[in-house]
Short mmCIF file of C-alpha atoms in Angstrom, two decimals:
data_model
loop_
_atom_site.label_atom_id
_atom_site.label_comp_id
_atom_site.label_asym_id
_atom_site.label_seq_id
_atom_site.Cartn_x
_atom_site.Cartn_y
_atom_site.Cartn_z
CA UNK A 330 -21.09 32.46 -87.77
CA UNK A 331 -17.39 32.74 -86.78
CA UNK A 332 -18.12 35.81 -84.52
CA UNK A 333 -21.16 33.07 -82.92
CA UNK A 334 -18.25 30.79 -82.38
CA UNK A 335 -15.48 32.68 -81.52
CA UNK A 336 -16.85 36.00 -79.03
CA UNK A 337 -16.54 35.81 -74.70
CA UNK A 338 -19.76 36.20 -73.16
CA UNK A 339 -18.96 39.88 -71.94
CA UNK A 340 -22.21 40.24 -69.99
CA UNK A 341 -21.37 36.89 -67.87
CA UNK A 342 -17.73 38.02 -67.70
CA UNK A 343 -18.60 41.61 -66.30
CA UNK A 344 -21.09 39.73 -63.54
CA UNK A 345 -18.54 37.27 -62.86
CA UNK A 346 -15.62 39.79 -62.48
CA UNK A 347 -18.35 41.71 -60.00
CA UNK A 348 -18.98 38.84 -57.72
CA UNK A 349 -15.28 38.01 -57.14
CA UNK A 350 -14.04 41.70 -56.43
CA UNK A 351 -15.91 41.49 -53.58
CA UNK A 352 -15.70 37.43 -53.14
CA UNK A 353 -12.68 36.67 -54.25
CA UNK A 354 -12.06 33.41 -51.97
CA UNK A 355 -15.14 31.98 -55.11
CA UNK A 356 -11.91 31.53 -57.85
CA UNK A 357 -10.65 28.70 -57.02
CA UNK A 358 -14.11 27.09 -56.83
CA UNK A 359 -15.28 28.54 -60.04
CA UNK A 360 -12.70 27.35 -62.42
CA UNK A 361 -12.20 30.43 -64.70
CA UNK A 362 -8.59 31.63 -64.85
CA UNK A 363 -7.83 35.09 -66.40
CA UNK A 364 -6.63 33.78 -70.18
CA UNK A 365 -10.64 32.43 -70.00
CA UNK A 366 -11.22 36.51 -69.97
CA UNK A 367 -11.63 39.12 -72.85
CA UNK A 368 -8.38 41.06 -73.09
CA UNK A 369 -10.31 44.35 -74.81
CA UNK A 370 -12.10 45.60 -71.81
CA UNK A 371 -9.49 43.99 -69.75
CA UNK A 372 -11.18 41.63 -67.95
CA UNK A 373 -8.05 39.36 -67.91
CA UNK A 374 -5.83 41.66 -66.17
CA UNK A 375 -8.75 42.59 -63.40
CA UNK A 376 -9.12 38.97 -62.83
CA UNK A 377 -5.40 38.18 -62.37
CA UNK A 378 -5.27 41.96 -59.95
CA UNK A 379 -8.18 40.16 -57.82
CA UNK A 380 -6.38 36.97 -57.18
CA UNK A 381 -3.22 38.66 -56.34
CA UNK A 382 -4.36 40.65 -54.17
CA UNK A 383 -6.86 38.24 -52.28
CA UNK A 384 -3.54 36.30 -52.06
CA UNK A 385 -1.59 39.06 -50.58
CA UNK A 386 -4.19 40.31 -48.17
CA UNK A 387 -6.28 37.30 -48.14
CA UNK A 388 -9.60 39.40 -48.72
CA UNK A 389 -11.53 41.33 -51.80
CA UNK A 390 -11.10 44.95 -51.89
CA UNK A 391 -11.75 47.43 -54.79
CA UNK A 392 -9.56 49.99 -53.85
CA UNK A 393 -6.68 47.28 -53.41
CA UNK A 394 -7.36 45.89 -56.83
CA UNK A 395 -7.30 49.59 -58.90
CA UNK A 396 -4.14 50.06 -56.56
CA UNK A 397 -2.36 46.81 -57.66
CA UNK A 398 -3.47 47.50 -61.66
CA UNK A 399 -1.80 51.05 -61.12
CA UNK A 400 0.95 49.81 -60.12
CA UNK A 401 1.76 47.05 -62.77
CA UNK A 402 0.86 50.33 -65.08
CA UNK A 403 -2.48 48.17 -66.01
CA UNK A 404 -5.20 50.61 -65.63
CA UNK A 405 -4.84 52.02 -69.01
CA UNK A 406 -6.39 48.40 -70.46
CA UNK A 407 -9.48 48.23 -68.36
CA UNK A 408 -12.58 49.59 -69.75
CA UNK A 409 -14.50 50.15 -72.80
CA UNK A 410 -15.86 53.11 -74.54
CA UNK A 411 -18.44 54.56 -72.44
CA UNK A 412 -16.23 53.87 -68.58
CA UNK A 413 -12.00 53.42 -68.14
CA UNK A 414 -10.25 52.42 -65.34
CA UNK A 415 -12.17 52.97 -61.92
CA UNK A 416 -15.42 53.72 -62.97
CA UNK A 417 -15.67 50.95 -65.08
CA UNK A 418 -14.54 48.66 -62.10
CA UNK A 419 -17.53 50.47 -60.18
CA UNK A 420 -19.66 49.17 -63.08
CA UNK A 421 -18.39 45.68 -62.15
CA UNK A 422 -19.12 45.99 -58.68
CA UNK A 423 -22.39 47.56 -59.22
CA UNK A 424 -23.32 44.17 -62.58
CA UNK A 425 -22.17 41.58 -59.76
CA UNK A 426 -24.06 42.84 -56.78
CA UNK A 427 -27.00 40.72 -55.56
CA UNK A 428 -26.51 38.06 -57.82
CA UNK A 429 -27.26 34.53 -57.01
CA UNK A 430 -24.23 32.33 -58.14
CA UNK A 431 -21.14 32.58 -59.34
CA UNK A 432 -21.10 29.04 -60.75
CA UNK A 433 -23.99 30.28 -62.92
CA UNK A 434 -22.03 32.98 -65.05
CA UNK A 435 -18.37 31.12 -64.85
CA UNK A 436 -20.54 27.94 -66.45
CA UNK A 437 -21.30 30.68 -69.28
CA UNK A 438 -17.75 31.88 -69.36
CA UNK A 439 -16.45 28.98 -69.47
CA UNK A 440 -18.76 27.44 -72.53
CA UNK A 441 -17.73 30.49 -74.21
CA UNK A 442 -13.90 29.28 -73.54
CA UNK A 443 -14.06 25.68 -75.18
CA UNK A 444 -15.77 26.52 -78.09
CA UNK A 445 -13.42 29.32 -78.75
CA UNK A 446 -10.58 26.98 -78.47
CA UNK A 447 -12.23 24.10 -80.16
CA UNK A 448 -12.79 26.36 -83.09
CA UNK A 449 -9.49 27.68 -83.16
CA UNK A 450 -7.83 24.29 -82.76
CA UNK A 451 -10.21 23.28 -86.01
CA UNK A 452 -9.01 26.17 -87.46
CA UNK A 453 -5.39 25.21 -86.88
CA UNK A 454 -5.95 21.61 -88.16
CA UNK A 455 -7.29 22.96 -91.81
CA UNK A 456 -4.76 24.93 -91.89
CA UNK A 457 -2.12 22.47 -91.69
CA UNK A 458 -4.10 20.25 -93.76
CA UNK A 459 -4.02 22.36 -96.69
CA UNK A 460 -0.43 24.47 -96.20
CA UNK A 461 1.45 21.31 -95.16
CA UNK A 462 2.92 19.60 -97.85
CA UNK A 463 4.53 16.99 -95.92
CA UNK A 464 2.34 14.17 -94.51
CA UNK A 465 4.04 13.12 -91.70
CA UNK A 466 4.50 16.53 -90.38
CA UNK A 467 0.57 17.10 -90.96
CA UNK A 468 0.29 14.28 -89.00
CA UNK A 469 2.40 15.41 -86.52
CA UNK A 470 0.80 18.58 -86.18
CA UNK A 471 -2.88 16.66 -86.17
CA UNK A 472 -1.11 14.25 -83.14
CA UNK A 473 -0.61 17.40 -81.05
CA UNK A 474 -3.81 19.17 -82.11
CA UNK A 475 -5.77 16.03 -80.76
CA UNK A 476 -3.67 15.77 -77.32
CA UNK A 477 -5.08 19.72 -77.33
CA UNK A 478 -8.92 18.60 -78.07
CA UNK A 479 -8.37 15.56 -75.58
CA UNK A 480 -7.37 18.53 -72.72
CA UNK A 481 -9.94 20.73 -73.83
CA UNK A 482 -12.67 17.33 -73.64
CA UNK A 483 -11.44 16.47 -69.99
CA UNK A 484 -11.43 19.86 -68.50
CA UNK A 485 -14.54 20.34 -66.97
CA UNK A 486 -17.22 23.16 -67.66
CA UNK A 487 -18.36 23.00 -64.46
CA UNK A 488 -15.44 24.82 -62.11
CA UNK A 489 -16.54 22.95 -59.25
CA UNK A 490 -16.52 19.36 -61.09
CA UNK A 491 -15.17 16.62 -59.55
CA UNK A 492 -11.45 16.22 -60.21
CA UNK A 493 -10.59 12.25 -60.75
CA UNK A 494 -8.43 11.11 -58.58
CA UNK A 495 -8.57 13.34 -56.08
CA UNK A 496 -9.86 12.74 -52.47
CA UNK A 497 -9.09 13.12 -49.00
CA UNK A 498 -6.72 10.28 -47.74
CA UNK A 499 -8.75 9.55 -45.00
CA UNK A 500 -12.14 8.75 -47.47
CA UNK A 501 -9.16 7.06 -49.94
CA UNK A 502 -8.11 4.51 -47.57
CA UNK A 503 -11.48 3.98 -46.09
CA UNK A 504 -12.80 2.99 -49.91
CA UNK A 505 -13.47 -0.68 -49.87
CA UNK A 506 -10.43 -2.31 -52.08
CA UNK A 507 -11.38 -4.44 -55.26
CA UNK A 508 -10.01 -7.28 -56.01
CA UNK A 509 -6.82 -7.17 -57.95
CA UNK A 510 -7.13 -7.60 -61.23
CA UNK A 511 -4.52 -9.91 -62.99
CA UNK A 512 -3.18 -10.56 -66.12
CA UNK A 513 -0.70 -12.89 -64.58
CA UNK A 514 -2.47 -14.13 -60.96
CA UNK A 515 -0.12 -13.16 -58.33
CA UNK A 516 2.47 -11.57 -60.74
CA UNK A 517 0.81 -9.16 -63.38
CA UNK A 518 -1.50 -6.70 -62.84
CA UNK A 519 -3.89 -4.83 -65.83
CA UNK A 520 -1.75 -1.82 -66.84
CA UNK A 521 2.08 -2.71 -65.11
CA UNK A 522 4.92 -2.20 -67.36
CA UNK A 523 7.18 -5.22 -66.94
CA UNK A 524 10.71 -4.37 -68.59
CA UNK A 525 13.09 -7.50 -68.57
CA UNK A 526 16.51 -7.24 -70.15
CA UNK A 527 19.32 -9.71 -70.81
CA UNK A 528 21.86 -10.37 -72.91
CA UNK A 529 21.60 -11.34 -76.43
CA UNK A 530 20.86 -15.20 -77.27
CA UNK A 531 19.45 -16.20 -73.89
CA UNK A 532 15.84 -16.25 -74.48
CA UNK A 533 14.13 -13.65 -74.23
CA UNK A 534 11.86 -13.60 -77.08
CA UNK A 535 11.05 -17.47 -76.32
CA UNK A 536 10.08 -16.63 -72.94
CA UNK A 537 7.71 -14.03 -74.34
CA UNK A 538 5.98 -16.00 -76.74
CA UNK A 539 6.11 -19.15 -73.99
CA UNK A 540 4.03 -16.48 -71.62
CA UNK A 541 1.56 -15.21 -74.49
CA UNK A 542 0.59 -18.60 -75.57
CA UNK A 543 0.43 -19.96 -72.20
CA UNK A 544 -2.01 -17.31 -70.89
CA UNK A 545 -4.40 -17.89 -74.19
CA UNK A 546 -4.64 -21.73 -73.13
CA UNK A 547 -5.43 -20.39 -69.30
CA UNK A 548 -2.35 -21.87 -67.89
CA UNK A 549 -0.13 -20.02 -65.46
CA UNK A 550 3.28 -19.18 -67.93
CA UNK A 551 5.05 -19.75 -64.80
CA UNK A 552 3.38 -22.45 -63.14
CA UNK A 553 1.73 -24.32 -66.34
CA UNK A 554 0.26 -27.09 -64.51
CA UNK A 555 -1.86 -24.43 -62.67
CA UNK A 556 -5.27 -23.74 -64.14
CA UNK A 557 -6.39 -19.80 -64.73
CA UNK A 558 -8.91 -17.87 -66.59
CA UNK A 559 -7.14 -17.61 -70.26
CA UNK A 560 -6.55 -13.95 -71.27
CA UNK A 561 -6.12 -12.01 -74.38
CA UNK A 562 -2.53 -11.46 -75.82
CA UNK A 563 -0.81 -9.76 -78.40
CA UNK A 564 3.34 -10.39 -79.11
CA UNK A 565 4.45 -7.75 -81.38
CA UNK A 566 8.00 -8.73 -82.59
CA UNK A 567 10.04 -5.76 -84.13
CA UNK A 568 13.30 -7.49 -84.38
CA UNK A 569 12.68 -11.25 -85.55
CA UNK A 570 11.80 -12.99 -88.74
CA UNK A 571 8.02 -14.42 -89.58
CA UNK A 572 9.63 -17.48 -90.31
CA UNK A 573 11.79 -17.98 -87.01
CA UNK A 574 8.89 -16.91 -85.05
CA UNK A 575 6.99 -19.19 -86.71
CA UNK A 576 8.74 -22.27 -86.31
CA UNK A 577 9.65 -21.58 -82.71
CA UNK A 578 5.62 -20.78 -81.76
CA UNK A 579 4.99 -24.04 -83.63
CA UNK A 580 7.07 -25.67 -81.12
CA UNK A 581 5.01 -24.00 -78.09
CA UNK A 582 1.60 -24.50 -79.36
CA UNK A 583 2.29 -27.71 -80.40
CA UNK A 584 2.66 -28.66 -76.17
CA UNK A 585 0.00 -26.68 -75.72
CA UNK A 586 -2.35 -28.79 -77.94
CA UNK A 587 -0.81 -31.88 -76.52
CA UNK A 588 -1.96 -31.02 -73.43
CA UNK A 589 -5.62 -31.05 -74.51
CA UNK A 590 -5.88 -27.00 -74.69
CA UNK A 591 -6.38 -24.50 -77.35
CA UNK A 592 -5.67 -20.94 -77.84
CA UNK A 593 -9.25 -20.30 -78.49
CA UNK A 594 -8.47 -17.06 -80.82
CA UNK A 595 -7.18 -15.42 -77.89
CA UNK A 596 -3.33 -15.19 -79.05
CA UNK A 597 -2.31 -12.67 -81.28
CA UNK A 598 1.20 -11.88 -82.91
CA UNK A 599 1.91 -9.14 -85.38
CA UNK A 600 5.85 -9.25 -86.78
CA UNK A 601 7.45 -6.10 -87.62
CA UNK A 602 11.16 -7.52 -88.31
CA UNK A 603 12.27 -3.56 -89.55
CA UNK A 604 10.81 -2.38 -86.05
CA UNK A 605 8.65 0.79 -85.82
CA UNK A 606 8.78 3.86 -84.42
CA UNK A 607 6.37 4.54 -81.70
CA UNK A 608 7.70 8.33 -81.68
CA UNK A 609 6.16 9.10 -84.50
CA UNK A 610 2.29 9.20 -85.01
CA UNK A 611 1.91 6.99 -88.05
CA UNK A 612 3.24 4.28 -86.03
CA UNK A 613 1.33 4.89 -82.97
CA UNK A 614 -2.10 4.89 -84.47
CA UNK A 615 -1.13 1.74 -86.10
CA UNK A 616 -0.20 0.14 -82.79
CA UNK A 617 -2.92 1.50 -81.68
CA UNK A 618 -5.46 0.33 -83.83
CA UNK A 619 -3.87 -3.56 -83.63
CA UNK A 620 -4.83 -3.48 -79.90
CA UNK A 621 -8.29 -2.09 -80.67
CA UNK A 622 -8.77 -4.73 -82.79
CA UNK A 623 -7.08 -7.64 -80.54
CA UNK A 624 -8.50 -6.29 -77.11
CA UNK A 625 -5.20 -7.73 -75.31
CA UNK A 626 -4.89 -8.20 -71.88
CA UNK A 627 -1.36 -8.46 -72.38
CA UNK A 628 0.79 -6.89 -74.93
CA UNK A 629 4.79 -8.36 -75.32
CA UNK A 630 6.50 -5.70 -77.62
CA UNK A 631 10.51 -5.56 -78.33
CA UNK A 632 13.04 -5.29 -78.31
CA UNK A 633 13.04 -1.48 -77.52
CA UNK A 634 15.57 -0.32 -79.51
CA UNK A 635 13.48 -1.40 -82.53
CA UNK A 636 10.24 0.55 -81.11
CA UNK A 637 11.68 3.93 -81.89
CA UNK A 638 14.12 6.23 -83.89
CA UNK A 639 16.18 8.93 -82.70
CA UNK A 640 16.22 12.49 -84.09
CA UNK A 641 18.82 15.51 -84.77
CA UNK A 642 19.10 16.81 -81.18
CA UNK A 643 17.70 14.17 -78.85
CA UNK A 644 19.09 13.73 -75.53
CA UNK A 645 19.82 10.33 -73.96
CA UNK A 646 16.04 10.84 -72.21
CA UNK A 647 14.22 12.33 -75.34
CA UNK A 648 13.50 9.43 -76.94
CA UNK A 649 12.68 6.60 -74.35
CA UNK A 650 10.30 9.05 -72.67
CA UNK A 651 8.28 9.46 -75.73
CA UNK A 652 8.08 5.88 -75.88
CA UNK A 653 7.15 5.79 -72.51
CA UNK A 654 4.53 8.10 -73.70
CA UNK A 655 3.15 6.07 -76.22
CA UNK A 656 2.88 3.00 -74.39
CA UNK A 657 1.86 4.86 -70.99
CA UNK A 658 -0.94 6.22 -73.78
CA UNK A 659 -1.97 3.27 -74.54
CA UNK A 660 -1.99 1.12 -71.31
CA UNK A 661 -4.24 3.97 -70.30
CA UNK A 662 -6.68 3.71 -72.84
CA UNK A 663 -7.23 -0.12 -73.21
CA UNK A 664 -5.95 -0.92 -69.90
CA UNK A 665 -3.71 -3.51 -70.94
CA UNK A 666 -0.17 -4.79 -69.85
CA UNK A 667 2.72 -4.60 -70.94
CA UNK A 668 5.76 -7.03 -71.27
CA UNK A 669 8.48 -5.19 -72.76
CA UNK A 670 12.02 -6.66 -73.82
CA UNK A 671 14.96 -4.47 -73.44
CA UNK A 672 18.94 -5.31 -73.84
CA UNK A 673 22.21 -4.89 -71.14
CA UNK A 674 25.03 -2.93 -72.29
CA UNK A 675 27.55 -5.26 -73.26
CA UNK A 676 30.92 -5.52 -70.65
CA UNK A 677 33.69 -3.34 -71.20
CA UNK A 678 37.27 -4.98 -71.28
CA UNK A 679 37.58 -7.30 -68.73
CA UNK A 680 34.57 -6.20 -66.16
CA UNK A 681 31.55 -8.21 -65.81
CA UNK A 682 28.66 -6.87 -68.29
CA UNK A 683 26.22 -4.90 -66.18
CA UNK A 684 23.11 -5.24 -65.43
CA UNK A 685 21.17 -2.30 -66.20
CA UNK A 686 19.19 -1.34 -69.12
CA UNK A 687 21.05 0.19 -72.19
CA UNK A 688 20.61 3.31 -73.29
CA UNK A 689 19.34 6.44 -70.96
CA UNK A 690 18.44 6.01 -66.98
CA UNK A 691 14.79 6.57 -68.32
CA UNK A 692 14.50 2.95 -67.95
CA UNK A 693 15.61 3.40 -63.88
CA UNK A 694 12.34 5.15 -62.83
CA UNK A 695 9.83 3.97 -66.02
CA UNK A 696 8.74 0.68 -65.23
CA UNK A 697 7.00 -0.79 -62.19
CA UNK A 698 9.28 -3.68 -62.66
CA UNK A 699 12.33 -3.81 -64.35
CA UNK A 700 13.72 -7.75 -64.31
CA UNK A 701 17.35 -9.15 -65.05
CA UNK A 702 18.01 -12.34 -66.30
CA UNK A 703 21.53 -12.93 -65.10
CA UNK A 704 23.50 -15.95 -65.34
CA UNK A 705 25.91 -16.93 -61.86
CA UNK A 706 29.10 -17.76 -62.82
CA UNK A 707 29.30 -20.65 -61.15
CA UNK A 708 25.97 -21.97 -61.51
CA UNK A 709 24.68 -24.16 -64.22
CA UNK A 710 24.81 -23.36 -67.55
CA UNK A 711 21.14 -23.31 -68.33
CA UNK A 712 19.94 -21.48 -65.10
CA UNK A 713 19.48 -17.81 -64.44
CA UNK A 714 18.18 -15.55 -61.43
CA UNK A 715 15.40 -13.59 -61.94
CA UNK A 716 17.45 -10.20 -60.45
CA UNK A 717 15.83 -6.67 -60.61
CA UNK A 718 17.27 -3.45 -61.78
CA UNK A 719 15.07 -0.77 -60.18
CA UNK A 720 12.72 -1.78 -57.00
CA UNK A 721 9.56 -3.48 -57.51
CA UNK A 722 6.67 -0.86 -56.75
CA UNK A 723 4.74 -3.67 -55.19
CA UNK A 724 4.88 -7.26 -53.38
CA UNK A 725 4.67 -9.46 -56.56
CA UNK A 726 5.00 -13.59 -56.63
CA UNK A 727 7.92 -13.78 -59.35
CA UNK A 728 9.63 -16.78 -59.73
CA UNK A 729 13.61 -17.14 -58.28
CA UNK A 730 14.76 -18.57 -60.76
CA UNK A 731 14.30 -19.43 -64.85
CA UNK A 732 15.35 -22.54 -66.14
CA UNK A 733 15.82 -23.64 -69.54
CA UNK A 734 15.12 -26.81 -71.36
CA UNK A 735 14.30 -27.97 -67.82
CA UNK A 736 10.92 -29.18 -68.68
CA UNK A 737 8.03 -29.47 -71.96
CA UNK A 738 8.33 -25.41 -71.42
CA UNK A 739 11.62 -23.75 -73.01
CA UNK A 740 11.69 -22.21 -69.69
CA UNK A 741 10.78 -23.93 -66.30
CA UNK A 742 10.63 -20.90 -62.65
CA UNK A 743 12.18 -22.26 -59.53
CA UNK A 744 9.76 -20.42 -56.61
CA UNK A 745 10.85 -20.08 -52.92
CA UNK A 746 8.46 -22.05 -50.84
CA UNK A 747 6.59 -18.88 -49.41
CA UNK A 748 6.62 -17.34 -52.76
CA UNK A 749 4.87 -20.54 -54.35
CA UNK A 750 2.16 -20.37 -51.47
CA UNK A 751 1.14 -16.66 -52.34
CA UNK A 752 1.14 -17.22 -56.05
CA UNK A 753 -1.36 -20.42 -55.14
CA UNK A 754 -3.27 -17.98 -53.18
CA UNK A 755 -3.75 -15.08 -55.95
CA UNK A 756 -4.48 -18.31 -58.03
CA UNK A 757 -7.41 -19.21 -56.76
CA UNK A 758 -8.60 -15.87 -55.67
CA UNK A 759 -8.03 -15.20 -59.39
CA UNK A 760 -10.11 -18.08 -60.38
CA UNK A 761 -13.55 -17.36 -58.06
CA UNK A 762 -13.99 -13.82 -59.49
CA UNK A 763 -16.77 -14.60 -61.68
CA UNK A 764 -16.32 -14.33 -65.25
CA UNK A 765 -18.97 -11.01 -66.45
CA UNK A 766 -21.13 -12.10 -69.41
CA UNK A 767 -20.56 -10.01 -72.55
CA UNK A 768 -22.92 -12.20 -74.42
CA UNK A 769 -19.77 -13.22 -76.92
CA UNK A 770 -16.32 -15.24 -76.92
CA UNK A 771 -13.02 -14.24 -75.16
#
């Protein structure tokens, strides 16, 4: 059974390796690359002398190919028992000629390909289960084993599959445009990764929970007088107490049932005061299996430095891109948002405290939006601009200004006229997409 599993199609090899000495402009099309090949009869090391050469020369040429394996001191590995070196590549010639399509035998090549891996990533995986007496390095092993089976899954059979994605630009921008879809009309789009930071104390993790609630009612969070479709949301806590949570969502739902609305079991929260650490994969498939279960179309996580732990050897990038990872993991997979709360560096002796996020420049290039609520000196105590610490990577309505204790809301938005007009706009195209029956609740 394991040979069944675990042999390369020789016959389909040899009549693929024919058809591309000759036709060797067909590789690229056909998808098989020379570690696809069996290294006993060489196969590998003709198909690598093929494409070199048809890059060199730009054409397919026997003679060129024994030439190039001769000189890389390769000929010795090509053949098998009965034919070596340039007979048996006159064998090859002679299995590939007349032969219909090469698509046919790389198909068979390739088939041969992912269940070898498969089975030797299985393989792998019972090994570690039963040699690995630590769980969380089992599991860590499993996490990277499945990122392998998830490669092997996408990577087509077919060498001439469609690849996702890709298309000329002309066809792109010619493609009829959907309509956007929102999380937060004229603000949030499915999938952006909002990062806001501020100092500690100003309100963050209010303003969070005032936007997660306020999209479960189908209010705008910053416009709540405006009606919109209510959404899904989860607020995942890592730094805060049930009980202080709690009371303060009290306070918020409490003006949200005043104002004749409901969360309609649309508004999650899940409190991990200790934090968690999305680098490692016990904490990731937990994460991962509260949004399967919540199905948010927003997710408000933080603060960051509670979402992962650091390890002997990181660099300053090492650990905020594998959180990036995760969450870039995730967002791809459920298609969800993310609102993510992050802290400034505190000031150092008597300069103003920056502005940036702390920690590694990660944070520069991660988000689409990274947001800074700064405080002018001279302004009022209570209000703060809405500044940015890395571009916006699109044309987006946000608010001006935040405002505390300015209104019912902890927080109240100041909007530039023009600004107010397009987030109206997304508004109401927001609200005449038609809602798609799933025959349940949101």
């Amino acid at each position: 059974m394991t040979n069944a599993i675990t042999r390369h199609n020789v016959d389909a090899e040899r009549a693929l390796l024919g058809i591309l000495i000759d036709s060797p402009q067909l590789a690229d099309a056909c998808g098989v690359r020379p570690g696809d090949l069996d290294p006993g009869p060489g196969h590998d090391v003709i198909l690598s002398a093929v494409l070199e050469v048809f890059d060199a020369h730009r054409t397919g040429d026997p003679v060129l190919v024994l030439d190039h394996l001769a000189r890389r001191d390769q000929l010795g590995q090509v053949g098998n028992e009965s034919a070596r070196a340039g007979v048996y590549v006159a064998e090859l010639l002679e299995a590939g000629r007349g032969l219909p399509s090469v698509q046919h035998y790389a198909r068979l090549v390739r088939e041969a390909t992912v269940r070898r891996r498969i089975y030797e990533v299985g393989t792998r995986l019972v090994q570690s289960a039963t040699t690995t007496p630590d769980l969380d390095a089992m599991l860590d092993a499993a996490s990277d084993m499945s990122l392998q089976l998830g490669i092997l899954v996408d990577d087509p059979v077919e060498g001439d599959a469609p690849i996702p994605g890709l298309s000329l630009i002309e066809e792109f921008i010619n493609e009829p445009s959907p309509p956007h879809s929102w999380v937060i009309p004229g603000v949030v789009e499915r999938a952006d990764r909002i990062m806001l930071i501020a100092g500690e104390g100003v309100g963050k993790s209010v303003l969070a929970r005032q936007i997660v609630t306020l999209l479960a009612a189908g209010r705008h969070p910053f416009m709540p007088k405006a009606i919109i479709r209510p959404r899904r949301t989860l607020l995942v806590d890592l730094e805060n107490p049930p009980d202080l949570v709690r009371r303060n969502l009290r306070g918020v739902v409490g003006q949200i049932h005043a104002e004749g609305l409901d969360l309609g079991g649309r508004a999650w929260r899940w409190n991990r005061p200790g934090g968690m650490d999305l680098r490692g994969p016990v904490d990731r498939q937990l994460l991962a299996r509260v949004i399967e279960k919540t199905r948010p179309d927003l997710v408000a996580i933080g603060p960051v430095y509670k979402a992962y732990g650091s390890r002997p050897g990181d660099s300053h990038e090492t650990g905020p891109a594998e959180f990036g990872a995760a969450i870039d993991h995730l967002r791809e997979r459920y298609g969800c948002a993310f609102w993510i709360e992050h802290h400034a560096p505190k000031a150092s002796g008597s300069e103003a405290r920056r502005t940036d996020p702390i920690g590694s420049s990660y944070w520069l290039r991660w988000p689409e939006f990274g947001l800074v609520l700064r405080r002018e000196p001279h302004s009022e105590p209570n209000v703060y601009m809405l500044d940015r610490f890395r571009g916006d990577r699109d044309v987006r309505c946000w608010p001006d200004q935040l405002i505390k204790h300015a209104s019912r809301w902890p927080w109240a938005t100041d909007y530039d006229p023009d600004n107010k007009d397009a987030l109206f706009r997304a508004i109401d195209e927001d609200n005449a997409i038609p809602i798609p029956d799933t025959g349940g609740t949101s």
